[in-house]
């Protein structure tokens, strides 16, 4: 920063408000960089869980949807009618 501003912001003799403000900004940048790395680690971990259980998730979702439709025959019939109206059948 000294090359840009022509001032020192670190060192024992740098105890002014501008230097303190700059040091706080640098500390926050470092904190956010650490948070970004933490976010990447969390994303990687969660993606691993999703990848590991993807087939389970899909099958459970389909099973859940079918059970809901079977427990609500009026909705099942409405869905069946809508599919019949939009899908061309070839015999």
CSV table of C-alpha atoms in Angstrom, one decimal:
chain,number,residue,atom,x,y,z
A,1,UNK,CA,0.0,0.0,0.0
A,2,UNK,CA,3.0,2.3,0.6
A,3,UNK,CA,3.7,2.3,-3.1
A,4,UNK,CA,0.1,3.6,-3.9
A,5,UNK,CA,-0.5,6.0,-1.0
A,6,UNK,CA,3.1,6.9,-0.2
A,7,UNK,CA,2.4,6.1,3.4
A,8,UNK,CA,3.1,3.3,5.9
A,9,UNK,CA,0.2,1.6,7.5
A,10,UNK,CA,2.1,-1.0,9.5
A,11,UNK,CA,4.9,-0.7,12.0
A,12,UNK,CA,5.4,0.5,15.5
A,13,UNK,CA,5.2,4.2,14.7
A,14,UNK,CA,2.0,3.9,12.6
A,15,UNK,CA,-0.6,4.6,15.3
A,16,UNK,CA,-2.9,7.0,13.5
A,17,UNK,CA,-6.6,6.6,12.6
A,18,UNK,CA,-6.0,6.0,8.9
A,19,UNK,CA,-3.5,3.2,9.6
A,20,UNK,CA,-5.9,1.6,12.1
A,21,UNK,CA,-8.7,1.8,9.5
A,22,UNK,CA,-6.5,0.2,6.9
A,23,UNK,CA,-5.4,-2.5,9.3
A,24,UNK,CA,-9.1,-3.3,10.1
A,25,UNK,CA,-9.9,-3.6,6.4
A,26,UNK,CA,-7.0,-6.0,5.9
A,27,UNK,CA,-8.1,-8.1,8.9
A,28,UNK,CA,-11.6,-8.3,7.4
A,29,UNK,CA,-10.3,-9.3,4.0
A,30,UNK,CA,-8.3,-12.1,5.7
A,31,UNK,CA,-11.4,-13.2,7.7
A,32,UNK,CA,-13.6,-13.3,4.5
A,33,UNK,CA,-10.9,-15.3,2.7
A,34,UNK,CA,-11.0,-17.8,5.6
A,35,UNK,CA,-14.8,-17.8,5.4
A,36,UNK,CA,-14.7,-18.5,1.7
A,37,UNK,CA,-12.4,-21.5,2.3
A,38,UNK,CA,-14.7,-22.7,5.0
A,39,UNK,CA,-17.7,-22.3,2.6
A,40,UNK,CA,-15.9,-24.3,0.0
A,41,UNK,CA,-15.2,-27.1,2.5
A,42,UNK,CA,-18.8,-27.1,3.6
A,43,UNK,CA,-20.0,-27.2,0.0
A,44,UNK,CA,-17.6,-30.1,-0.8
A,45,UNK,CA,-18.8,-32.1,2.3
A,46,UNK,CA,-22.5,-31.6,1.5
A,47,UNK,CA,-22.0,-32.4,-2.2
A,48,UNK,CA,-20.3,-35.6,-1.1
A,49,UNK,CA,-23.4,-36.5,1.0
A,50,UNK,CA,-25.7,-35.7,-1.9
A,51,UNK,CA,-23.6,-37.8,-4.3
A,52,UNK,CA,-23.4,-40.7,-1.9
A,53,UNK,CA,-27.2,-40.8,-1.3
A,54,UNK,CA,-28.5,-39.5,-4.7
A,55,UNK,CA,-30.2,-42.8,-5.7
A,56,UNK,CA,-31.7,-43.1,-2.3
A,57,UNK,CA,-33.0,-39.6,-2.5
A,58,UNK,CA,-34.6,-40.1,-5.9
A,59,UNK,CA,-36.2,-43.4,-5.1
A,60,UNK,CA,-37.6,-42.1,-1.8
A,61,UNK,CA,-39.0,-39.0,-3.6
A,62,UNK,CA,-40.7,-41.1,-6.2
A,63,UNK,CA,-42.1,-43.4,-3.5
A,64,UNK,CA,-43.4,-40.5,-1.5
A,65,UNK,CA,-45.0,-38.9,-4.6
A,66,UNK,CA,-46.7,-42.2,-5.5
A,67,UNK,CA,-48.0,-42.7,-1.9
A,68,UNK,CA,-49.4,-39.2,-1.8
A,69,UNK,CA,-51.2,-39.8,-5.2
A,70,UNK,CA,-52.6,-43.1,-4.1
A,71,UNK,CA,-53.9,-41.5,-0.9
A,72,UNK,CA,-55.6,-38.7,-2.9
A,73,UNK,CA,-57.4,-40.4,-5.8
A,74,UNK,CA,-59.0,-37.2,-7.0
A,75,UNK,CA,-55.5,-35.6,-7.5
A,76,UNK,CA,-54.3,-38.8,-9.2
A,77,UNK,CA,-57.3,-38.7,-11.6
A,78,UNK,CA,-56.7,-35.0,-12.3
A,79,UNK,CA,-53.0,-35.7,-13.1
A,80,UNK,CA,-53.9,-38.7,-15.3
A,81,UNK,CA,-56.4,-36.6,-17.2
A,82,UNK,CA,-53.9,-33.8,-17.8
A,83,UNK,CA,-51.3,-36.3,-19.0
A,84,UNK,CA,-53.8,-38.0,-21.3
A,85,UNK,CA,-54.7,-34.5,-22.8
A,86,UNK,CA,-51.0,-33.6,-23.5
A,87,UNK,CA,-49.4,-36.9,-24.5
A,88,UNK,CA,-50.2,-38.4,-27.8
A,89,UNK,CA,-50.8,-42.2,-27.6
A,90,UNK,CA,-49.7,-44.4,-30.5
A,91,UNK,CA,-51.3,-47.8,-30.7
